[in-house]
GROMACS .gro file of C-alpha atoms in nm:
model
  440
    1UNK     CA    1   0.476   0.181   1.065
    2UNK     CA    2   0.151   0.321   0.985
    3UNK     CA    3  -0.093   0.034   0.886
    4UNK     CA    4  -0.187   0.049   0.472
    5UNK     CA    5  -0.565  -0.146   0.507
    6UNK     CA    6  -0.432  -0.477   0.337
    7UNK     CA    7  -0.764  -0.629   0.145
    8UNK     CA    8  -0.734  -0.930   0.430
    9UNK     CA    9  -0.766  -0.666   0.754
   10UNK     CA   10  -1.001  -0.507   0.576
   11UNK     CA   11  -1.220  -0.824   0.522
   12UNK     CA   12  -1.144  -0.909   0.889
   13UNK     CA   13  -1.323  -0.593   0.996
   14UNK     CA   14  -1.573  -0.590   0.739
   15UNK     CA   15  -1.675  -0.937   0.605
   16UNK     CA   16  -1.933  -0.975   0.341
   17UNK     CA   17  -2.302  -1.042   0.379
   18UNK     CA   18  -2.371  -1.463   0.411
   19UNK     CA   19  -2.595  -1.575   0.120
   20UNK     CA   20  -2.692  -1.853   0.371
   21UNK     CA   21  -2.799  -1.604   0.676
   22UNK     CA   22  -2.612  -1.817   0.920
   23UNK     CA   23  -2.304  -1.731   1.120
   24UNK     CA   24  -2.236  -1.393   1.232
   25UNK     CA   25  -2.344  -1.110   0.977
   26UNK     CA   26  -2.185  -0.822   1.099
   27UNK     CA   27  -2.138  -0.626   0.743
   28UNK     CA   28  -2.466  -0.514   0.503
   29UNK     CA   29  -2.260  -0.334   0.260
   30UNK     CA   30  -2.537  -0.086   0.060
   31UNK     CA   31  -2.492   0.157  -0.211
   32UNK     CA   32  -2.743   0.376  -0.370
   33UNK     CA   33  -2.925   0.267  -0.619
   34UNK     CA   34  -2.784   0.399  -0.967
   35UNK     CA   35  -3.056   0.594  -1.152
   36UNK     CA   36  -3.127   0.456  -1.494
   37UNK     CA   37  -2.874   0.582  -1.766
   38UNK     CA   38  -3.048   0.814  -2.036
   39UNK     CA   39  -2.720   0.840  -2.269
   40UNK     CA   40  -2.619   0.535  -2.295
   41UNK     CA   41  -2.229   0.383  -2.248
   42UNK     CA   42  -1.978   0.460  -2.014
   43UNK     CA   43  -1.775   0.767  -2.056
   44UNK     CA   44  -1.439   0.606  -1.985
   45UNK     CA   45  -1.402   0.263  -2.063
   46UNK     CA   46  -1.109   0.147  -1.841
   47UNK     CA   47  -1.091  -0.240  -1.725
   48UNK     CA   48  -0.880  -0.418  -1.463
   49UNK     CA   49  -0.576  -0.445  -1.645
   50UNK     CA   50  -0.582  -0.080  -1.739
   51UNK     CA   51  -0.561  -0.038  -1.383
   52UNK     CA   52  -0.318  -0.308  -1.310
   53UNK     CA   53  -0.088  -0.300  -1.577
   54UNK     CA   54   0.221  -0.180  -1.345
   55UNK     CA   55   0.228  -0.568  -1.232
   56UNK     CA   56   0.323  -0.672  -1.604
   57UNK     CA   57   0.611  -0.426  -1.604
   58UNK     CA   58   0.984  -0.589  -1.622
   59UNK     CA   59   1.159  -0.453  -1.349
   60UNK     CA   60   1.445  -0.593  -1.082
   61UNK     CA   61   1.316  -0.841  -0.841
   62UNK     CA   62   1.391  -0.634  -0.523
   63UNK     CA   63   1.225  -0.352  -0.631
   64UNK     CA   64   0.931  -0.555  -0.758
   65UNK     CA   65   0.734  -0.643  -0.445
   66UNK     CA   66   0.783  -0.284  -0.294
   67UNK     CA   67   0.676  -0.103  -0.565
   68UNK     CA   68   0.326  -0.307  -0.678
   69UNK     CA   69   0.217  -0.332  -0.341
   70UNK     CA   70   0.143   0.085  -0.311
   71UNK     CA   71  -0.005   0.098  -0.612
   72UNK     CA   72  -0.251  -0.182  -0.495
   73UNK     CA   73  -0.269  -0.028  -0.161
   74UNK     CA   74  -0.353   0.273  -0.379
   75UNK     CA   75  -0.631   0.149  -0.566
   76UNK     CA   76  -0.820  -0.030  -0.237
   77UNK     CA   77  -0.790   0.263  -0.051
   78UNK     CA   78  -0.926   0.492  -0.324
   79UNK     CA   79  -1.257   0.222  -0.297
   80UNK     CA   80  -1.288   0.199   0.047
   81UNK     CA   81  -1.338   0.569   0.075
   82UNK     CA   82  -1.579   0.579  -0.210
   83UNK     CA   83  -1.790   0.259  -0.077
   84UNK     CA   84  -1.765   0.370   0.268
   85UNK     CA   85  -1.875   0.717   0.210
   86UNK     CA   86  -2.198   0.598   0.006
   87UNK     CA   87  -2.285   0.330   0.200
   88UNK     CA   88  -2.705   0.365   0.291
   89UNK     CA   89  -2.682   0.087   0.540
   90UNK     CA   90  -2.491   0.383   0.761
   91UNK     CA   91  -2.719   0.626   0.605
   92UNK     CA   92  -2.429   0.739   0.372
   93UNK     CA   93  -2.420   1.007   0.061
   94UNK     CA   94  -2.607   1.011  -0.196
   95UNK     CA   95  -2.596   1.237  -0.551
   96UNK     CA   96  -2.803   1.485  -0.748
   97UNK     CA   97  -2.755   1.573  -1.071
   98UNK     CA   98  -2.567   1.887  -0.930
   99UNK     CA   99  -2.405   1.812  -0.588
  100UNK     CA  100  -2.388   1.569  -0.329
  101UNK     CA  101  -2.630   1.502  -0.074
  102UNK     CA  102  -2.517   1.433   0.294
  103UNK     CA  103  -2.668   1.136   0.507
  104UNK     CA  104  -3.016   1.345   0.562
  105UNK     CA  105  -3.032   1.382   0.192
  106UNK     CA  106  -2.969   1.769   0.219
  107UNK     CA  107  -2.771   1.981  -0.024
  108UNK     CA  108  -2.411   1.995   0.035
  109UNK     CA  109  -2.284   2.180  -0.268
  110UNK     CA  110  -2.095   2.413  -0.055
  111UNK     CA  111  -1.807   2.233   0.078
  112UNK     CA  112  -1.809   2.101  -0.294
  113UNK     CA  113  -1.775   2.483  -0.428
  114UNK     CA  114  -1.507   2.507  -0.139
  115UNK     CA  115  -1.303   2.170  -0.308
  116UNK     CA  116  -1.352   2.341  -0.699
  117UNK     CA  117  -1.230   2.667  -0.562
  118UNK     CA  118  -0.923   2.567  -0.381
  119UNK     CA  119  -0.826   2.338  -0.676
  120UNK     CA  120  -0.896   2.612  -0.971
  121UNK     CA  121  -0.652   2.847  -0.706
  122UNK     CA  122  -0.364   2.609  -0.761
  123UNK     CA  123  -0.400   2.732  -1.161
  124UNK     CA  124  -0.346   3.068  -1.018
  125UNK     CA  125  -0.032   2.975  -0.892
  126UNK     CA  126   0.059   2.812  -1.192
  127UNK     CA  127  -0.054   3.118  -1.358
  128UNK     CA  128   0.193   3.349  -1.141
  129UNK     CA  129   0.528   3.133  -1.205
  130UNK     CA  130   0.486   3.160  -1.573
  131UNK     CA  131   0.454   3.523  -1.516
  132UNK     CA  132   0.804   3.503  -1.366
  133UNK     CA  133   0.572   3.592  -1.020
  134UNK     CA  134   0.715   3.367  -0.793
  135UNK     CA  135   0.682   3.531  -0.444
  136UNK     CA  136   0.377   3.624  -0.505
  137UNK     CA  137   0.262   3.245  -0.618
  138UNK     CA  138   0.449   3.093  -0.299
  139UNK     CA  139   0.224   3.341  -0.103
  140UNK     CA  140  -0.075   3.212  -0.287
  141UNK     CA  141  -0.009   2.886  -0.227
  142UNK     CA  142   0.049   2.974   0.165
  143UNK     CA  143  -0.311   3.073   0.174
  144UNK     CA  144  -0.459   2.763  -0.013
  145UNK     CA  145  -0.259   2.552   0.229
  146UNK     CA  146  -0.402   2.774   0.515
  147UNK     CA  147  -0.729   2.679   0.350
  148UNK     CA  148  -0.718   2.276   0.314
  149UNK     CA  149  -0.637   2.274   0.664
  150UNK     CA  150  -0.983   2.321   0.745
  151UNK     CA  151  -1.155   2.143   0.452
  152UNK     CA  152  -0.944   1.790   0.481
  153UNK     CA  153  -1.102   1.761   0.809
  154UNK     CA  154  -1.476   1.686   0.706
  155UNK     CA  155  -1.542   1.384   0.572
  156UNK     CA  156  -1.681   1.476   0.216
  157UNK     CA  157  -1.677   1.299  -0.132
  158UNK     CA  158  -1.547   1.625  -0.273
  159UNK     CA  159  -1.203   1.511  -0.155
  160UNK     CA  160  -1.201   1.246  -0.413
  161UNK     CA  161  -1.330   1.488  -0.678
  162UNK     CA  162  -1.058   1.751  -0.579
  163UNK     CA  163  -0.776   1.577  -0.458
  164UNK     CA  164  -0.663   1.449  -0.771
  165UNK     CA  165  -0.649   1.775  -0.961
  166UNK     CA  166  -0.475   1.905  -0.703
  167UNK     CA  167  -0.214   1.703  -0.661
  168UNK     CA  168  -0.112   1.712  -1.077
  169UNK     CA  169  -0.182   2.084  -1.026
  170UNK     CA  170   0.083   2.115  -0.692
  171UNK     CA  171   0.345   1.890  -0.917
  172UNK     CA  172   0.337   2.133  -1.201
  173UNK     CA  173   0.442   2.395  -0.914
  174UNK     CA  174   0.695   2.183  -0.781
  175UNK     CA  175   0.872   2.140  -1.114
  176UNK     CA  176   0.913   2.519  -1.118
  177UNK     CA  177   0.955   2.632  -0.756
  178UNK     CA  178   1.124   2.252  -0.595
  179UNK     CA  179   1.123   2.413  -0.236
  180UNK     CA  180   0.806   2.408  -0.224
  181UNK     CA  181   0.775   2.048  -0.218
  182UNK     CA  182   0.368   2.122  -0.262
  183UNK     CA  183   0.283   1.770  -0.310
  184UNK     CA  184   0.455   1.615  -0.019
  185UNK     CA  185   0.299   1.896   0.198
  186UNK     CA  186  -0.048   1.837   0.055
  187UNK     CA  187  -0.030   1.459   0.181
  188UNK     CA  188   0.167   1.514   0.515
  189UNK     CA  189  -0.145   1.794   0.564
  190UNK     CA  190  -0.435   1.475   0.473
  191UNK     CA  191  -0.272   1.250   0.662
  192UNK     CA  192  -0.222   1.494   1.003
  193UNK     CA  193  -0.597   1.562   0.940
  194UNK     CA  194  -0.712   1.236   0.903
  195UNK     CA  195  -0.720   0.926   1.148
  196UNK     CA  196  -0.475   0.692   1.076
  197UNK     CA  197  -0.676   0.414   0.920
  198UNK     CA  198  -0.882   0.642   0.710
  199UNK     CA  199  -0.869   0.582   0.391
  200UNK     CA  200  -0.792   0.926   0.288
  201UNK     CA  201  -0.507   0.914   0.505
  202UNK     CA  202  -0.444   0.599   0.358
  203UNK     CA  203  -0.471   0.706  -0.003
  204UNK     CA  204  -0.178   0.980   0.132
  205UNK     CA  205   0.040   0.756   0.284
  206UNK     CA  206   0.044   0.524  -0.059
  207UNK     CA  207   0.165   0.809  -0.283
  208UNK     CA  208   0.371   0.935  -0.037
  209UNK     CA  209   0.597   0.581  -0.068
  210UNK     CA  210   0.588   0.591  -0.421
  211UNK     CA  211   0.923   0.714  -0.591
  212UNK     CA  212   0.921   1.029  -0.730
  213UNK     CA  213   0.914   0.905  -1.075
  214UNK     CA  214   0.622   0.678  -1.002
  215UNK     CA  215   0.397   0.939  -0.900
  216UNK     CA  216   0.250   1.077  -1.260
  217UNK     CA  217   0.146   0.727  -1.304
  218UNK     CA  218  -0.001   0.643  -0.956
  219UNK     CA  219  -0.221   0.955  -0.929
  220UNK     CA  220  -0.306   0.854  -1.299
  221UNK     CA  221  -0.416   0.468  -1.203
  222UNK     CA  222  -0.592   0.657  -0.865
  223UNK     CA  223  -0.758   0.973  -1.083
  224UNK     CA  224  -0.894   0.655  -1.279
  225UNK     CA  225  -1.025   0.430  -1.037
  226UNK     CA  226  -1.196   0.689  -0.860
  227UNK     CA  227  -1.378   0.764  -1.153
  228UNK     CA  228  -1.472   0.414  -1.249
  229UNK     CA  229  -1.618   0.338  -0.888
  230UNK     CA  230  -1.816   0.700  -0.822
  231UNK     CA  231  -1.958   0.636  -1.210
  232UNK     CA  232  -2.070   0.260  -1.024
  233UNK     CA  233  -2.201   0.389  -0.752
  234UNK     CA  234  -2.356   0.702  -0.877
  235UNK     CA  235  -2.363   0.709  -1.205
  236UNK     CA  236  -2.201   0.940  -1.464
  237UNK     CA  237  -2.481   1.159  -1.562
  238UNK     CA  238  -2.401   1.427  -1.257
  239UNK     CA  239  -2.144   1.682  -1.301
  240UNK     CA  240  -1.899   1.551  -1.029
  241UNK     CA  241  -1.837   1.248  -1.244
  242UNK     CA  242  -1.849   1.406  -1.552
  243UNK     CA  243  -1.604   1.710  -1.428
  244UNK     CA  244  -1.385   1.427  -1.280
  245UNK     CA  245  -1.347   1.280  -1.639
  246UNK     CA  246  -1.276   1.621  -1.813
  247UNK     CA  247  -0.998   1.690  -1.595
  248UNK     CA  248  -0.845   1.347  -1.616
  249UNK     CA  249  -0.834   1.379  -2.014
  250UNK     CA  250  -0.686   1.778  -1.932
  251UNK     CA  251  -0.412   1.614  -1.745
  252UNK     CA  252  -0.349   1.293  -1.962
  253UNK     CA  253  -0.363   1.164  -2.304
  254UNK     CA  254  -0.606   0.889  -2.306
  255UNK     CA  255  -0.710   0.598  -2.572
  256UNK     CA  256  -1.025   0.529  -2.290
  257UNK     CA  257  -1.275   0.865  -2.384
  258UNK     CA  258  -1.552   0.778  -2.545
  259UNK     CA  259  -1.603   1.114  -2.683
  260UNK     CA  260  -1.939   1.092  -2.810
  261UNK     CA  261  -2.086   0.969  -2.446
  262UNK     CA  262  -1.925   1.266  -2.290
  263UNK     CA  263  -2.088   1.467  -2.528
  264UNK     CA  264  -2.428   1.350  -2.474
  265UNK     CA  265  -2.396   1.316  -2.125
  266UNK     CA  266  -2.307   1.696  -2.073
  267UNK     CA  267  -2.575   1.762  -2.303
  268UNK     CA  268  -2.817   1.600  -2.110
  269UNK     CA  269  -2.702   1.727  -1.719
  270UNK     CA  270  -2.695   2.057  -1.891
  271UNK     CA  271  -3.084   2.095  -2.002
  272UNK     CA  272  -3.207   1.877  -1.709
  273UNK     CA  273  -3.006   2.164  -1.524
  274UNK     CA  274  -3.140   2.426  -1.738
  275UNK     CA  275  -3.498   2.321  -1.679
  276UNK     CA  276  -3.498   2.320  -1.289
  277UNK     CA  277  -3.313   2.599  -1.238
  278UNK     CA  278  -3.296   2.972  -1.301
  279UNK     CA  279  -3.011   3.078  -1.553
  280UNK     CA  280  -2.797   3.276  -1.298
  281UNK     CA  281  -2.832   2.993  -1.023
  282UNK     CA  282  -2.494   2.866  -0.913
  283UNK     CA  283  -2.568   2.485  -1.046
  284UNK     CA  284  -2.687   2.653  -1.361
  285UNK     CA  285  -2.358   2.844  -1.413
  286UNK     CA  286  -2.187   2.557  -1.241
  287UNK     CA  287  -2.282   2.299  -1.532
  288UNK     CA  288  -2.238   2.533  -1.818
  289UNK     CA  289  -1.909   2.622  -1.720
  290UNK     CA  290  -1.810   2.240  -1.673
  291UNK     CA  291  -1.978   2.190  -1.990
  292UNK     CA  292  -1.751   2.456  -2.214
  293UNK     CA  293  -1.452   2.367  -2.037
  294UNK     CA  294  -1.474   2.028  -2.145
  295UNK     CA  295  -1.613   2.117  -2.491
  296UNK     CA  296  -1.313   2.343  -2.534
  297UNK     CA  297  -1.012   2.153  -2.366
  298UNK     CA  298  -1.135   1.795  -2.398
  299UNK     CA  299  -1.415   1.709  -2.681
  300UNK     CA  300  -1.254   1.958  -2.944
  301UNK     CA  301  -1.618   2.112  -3.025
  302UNK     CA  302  -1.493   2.472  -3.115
  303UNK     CA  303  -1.836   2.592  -3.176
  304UNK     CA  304  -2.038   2.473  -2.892
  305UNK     CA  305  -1.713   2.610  -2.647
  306UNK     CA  306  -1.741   2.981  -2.808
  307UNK     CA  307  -2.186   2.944  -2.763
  308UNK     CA  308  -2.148   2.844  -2.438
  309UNK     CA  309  -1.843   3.042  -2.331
  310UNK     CA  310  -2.071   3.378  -2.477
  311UNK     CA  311  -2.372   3.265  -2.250
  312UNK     CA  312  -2.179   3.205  -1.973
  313UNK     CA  313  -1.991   3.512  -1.994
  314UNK     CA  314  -2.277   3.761  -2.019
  315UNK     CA  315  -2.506   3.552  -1.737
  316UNK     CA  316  -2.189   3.557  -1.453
  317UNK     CA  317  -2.123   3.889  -1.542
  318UNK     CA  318  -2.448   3.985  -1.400
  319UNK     CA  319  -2.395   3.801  -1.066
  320UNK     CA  320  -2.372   4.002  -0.771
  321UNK     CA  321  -2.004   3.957  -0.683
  322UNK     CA  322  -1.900   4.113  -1.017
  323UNK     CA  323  -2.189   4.374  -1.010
  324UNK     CA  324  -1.945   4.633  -0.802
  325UNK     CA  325  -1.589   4.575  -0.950
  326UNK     CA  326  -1.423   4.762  -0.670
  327UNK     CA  327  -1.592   4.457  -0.415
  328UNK     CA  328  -1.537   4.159  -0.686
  329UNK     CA  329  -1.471   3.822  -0.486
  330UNK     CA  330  -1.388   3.512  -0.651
  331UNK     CA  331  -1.624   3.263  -0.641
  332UNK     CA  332  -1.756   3.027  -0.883
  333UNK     CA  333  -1.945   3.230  -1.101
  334UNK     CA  334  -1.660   3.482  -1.102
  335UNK     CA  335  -1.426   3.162  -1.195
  336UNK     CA  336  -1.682   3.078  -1.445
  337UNK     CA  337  -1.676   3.455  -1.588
  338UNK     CA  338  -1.288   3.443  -1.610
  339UNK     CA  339  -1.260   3.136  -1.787
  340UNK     CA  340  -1.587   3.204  -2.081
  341UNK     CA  341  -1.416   3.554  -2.097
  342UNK     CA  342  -1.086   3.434  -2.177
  343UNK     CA  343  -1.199   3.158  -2.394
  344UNK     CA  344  -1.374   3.288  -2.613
  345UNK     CA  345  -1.108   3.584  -2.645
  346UNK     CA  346  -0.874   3.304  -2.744
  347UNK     CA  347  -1.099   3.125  -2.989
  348UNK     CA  348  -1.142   3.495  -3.184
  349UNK     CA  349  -0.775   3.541  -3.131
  350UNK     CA  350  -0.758   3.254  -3.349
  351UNK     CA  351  -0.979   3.343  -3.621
  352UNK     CA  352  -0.753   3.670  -3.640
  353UNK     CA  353  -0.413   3.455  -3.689
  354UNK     CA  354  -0.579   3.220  -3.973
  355UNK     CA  355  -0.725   3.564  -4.148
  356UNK     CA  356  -0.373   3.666  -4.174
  357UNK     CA  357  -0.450   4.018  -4.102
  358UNK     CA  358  -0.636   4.233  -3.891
  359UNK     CA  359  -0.797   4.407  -4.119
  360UNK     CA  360  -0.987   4.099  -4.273
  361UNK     CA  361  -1.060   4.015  -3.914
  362UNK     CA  362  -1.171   4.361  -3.786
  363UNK     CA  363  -1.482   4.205  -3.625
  364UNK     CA  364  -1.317   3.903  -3.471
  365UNK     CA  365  -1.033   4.149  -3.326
  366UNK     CA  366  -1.244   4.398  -3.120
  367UNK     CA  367  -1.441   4.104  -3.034
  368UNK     CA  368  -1.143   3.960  -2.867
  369UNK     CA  369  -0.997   4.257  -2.752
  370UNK     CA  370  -1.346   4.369  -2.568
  371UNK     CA  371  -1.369   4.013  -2.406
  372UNK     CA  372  -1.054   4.045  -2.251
  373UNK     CA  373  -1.095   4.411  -2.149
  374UNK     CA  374  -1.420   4.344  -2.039
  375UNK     CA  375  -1.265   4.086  -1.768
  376UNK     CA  376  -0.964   4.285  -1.674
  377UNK     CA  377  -1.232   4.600  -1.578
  378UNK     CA  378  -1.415   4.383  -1.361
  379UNK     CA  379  -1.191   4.172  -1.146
  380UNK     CA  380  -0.873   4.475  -1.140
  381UNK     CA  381  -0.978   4.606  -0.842
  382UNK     CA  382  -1.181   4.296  -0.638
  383UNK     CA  383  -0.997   4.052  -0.382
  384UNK     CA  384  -0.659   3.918  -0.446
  385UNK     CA  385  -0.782   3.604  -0.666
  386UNK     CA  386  -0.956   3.854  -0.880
  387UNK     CA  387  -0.661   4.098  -0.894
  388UNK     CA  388  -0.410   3.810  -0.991
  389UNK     CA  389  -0.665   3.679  -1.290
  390UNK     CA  390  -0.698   4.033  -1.425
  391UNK     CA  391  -0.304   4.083  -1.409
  392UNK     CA  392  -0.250   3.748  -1.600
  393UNK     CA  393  -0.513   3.812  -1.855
  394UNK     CA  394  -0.367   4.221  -1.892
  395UNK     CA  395  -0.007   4.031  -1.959
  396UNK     CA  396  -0.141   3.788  -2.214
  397UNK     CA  397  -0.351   4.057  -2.400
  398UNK     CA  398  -0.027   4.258  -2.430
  399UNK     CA  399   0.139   3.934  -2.570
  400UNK     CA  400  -0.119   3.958  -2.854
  401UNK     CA  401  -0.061   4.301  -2.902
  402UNK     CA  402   0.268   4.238  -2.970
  403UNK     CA  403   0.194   3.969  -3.213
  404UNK     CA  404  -0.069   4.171  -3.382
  405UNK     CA  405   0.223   4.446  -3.430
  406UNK     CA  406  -0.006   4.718  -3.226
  407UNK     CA  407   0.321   4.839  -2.995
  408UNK     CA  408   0.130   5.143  -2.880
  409UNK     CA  409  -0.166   4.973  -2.737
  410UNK     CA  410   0.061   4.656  -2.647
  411UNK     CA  411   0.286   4.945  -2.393
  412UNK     CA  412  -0.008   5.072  -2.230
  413UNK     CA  413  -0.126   4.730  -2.183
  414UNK     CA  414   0.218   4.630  -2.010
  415UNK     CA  415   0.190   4.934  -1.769
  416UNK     CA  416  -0.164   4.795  -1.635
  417UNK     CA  417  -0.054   4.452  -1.664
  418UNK     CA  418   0.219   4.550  -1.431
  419UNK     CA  419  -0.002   4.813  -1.208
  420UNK     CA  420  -0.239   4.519  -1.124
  421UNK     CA  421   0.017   4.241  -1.035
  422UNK     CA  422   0.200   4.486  -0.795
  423UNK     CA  423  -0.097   4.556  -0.629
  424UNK     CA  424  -0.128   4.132  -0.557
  425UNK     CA  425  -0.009   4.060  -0.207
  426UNK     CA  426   0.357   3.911  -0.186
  427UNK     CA  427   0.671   3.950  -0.359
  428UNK     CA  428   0.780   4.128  -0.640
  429UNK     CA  429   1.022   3.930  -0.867
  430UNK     CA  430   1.280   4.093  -1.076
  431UNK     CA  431   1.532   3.848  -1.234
  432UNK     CA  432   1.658   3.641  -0.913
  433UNK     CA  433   1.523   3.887  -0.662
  434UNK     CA  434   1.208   3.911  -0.501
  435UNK     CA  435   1.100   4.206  -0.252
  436UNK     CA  436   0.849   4.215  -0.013
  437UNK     CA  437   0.544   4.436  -0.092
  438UNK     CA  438   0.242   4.429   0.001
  439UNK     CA  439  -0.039   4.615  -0.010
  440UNK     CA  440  -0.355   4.743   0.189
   0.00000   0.00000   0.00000
């Protein structure tokens, strides 16, 4: 029986600092210091019994015990691995406003980029089983497996950015496509990966006990705690911690945002971004894009989402991996380009449903209309990730098409639609039946 890190072994191997200096002091427990706040107040105010309120619930004796003690081995593991991993005394990680910085305080926003991209690819896949795609979203999620293998293995405080997302991402796609059993196989991969006693592995092993109907609620109570002890140890005014918080309000409703700290706080990371860094830089485009998501999906600030989403738009599309579009590749400023194009189509889609009309919302129409087309030109013919976006954004603009009552323009848009999703590796569904295809 693999051994869970009860709080007492874990004191055993690591007891706390003497005040008195005597006796054996074999643990000097260090964090970084926290950098003073400039926006003041937390960003999610969540206390103990928020995170403990599962051992208040009224449930059969038998099942009591069982059931408390992985959430609890939950919630210790999730702050060993953030303690441990920014712990100076073994010349631990440390954060910019940006990234994270390994033990020699050097930049290690790659493997970070790496965690963001394999997590935005589970949308994808998402993306395709709505479409009614779903050979060609098992075969996506073959390759993003393919992928973790390799990341899981270094020891990086992405994980606990990522892992999260990606777990209430992969149970989405399990309610849709069961066999896949996504979740399961995303902690049987961390804990193969991991030693035993890690506490990733740990962290694995505790949802992987839970019931299935517990496990909404424990990657809640974990998504949560994580956030509370990085925003201890390194503060909330760094994208990480304020991209963590974003997501977690995506995912759940929550009476613990304090919208107006959020607000600030993105406003701040964004112009102390802005003003050490060149526009098109990836943390520039990396913080803008963090900061419209959340102003769109999270803070409900309609008009700074569409200013940003513009901006960001127009400066991605000028990176180099959208400047050919036959040699596209998704990476995050093509993710960021996707996501401001769409956007801000959907926001003027909007305006054109409340005019009632298109013709009292001429501008906001071929505003919409050249945002989306504008995407679908440059990622049609890139790598698969690019293909698959562009096929999913062709299909929705022929949705609105149909709404609008254009049927002409709506057909033409189904034929692309269609023309760039065959071209997507994997299988082509039609009603129950999916056929192999795949193309060069």
């Amino acid at each position: 029986m693999a051994d869970y890190g009860s709080e007492s072994s874990y004191k055993r191997r690591y007891p706390k600092r003497k005040s008195s200096q005597v006796g054996k002091q074999t643990r000097n427990k260090s964090t970084p210091e926290r950098s003073a706040e400039i926006v003041a107040g937390p960003i999610i105010k969540v206390d103990d019994f928020d995170l403990h309120w599962h051992m208040f619930l009224s449930v059969p004796y038998p099942l009591e015990v069982e059931r408390f003690t992985h959430h609890e081995h939950l919630l210790h593991a999730v702050d060993c691995f953030i303690r441990g991993i920014f712990d100076t005394r073994n010349k631990g990680w440390s954060a910019s406003t940006t990234s994270f910085l390994g033990p020699g305080g050097n930049d290690q926003s790659p493997l970070y980029y790496q965690w963001r991209s394999i997590s935005d690819r589970c949308h994808s896949v998402a993306l395709l089983v709505r479409a009614g795609q779903q050979g060609k979203a098992e075969a996506t999620l073959e390759q993003l497996f393919q992928e973790l293998g390799n990341l899981v293995e270094h020891r990086h405080p992405a994980f606990m950015v990522s892992f999260w997302r990606l777990c209430l991402r992969l149970l989405g796609v399990d309610t849709h496509i069961p066999q896949a059993n996504a979740v399961r196989r995303l902690l049987s991969l961390v804990k193969a990966c991991r030693p035993e006693n890690d506490p990733a592995a740990l962290i694995a092993a505790s949802l992987s006990a839970m019931v299935p109907g517990d496990l909404r609620n424990a990657l809640r109570i974990g998504y949560l705690k994580a956030i509370r002890t990085m925003g201890e140890l390194i503060g909330d005014e760094n994208i990480m911690v304020l991209e963590m918080a974003s997501y977690y309000c995506k995912f759940f409703d929550t009476p613990y945002l304090v919208r107006e700290a959020l607000l600030g706080k993105f406003e701040f990371v964004w112009h102390k971004t802005y003003d050490g860094h060149a526009e098109r830089s990836r943390p520039a485009i990396a913080v803008a894009y963090a900061y419209a998501y959340a102003a769109y999906y999270v803070l409900d600030r309609p008009l700074i989402a569409i200013d940003m989403g513009v901006k960001l738009r127009d400066t991605a599309a000028g990176h180099s991996h959208l400047a050919e579009p036959a040699r596209a590749r998704w990476t995050l400023e093509t993710e960021a380009f996707a996501f401001a194009s769409k956007t801000v189509a959907e926001m003027y889609r909007q305006q054109v449903s409340r005019a009632g009309n298109l013709a009292c919302a001429a501008d906001q129409f071929a505003k919409c209309c050249a945002s989306m087309q504008g995407a679908i030109l440059k990622l049609e013919k890139g790598d698969r990730e690019c293909r698959t976006r562009a096929g999913i954004m062709s299909a929705t603009l022929n949705r609105w098409l149909v709404e609008w009552g254009l049927q002409q323009q709506a057909e033409e848009e189904a034929i692309r639609a269609r023309r760039i999703l065959n071209s997507v590796e994997g299988k082509m569904c039609r009603g129950n039946t999916c056929v192999e295809r795949v193309w060069s």
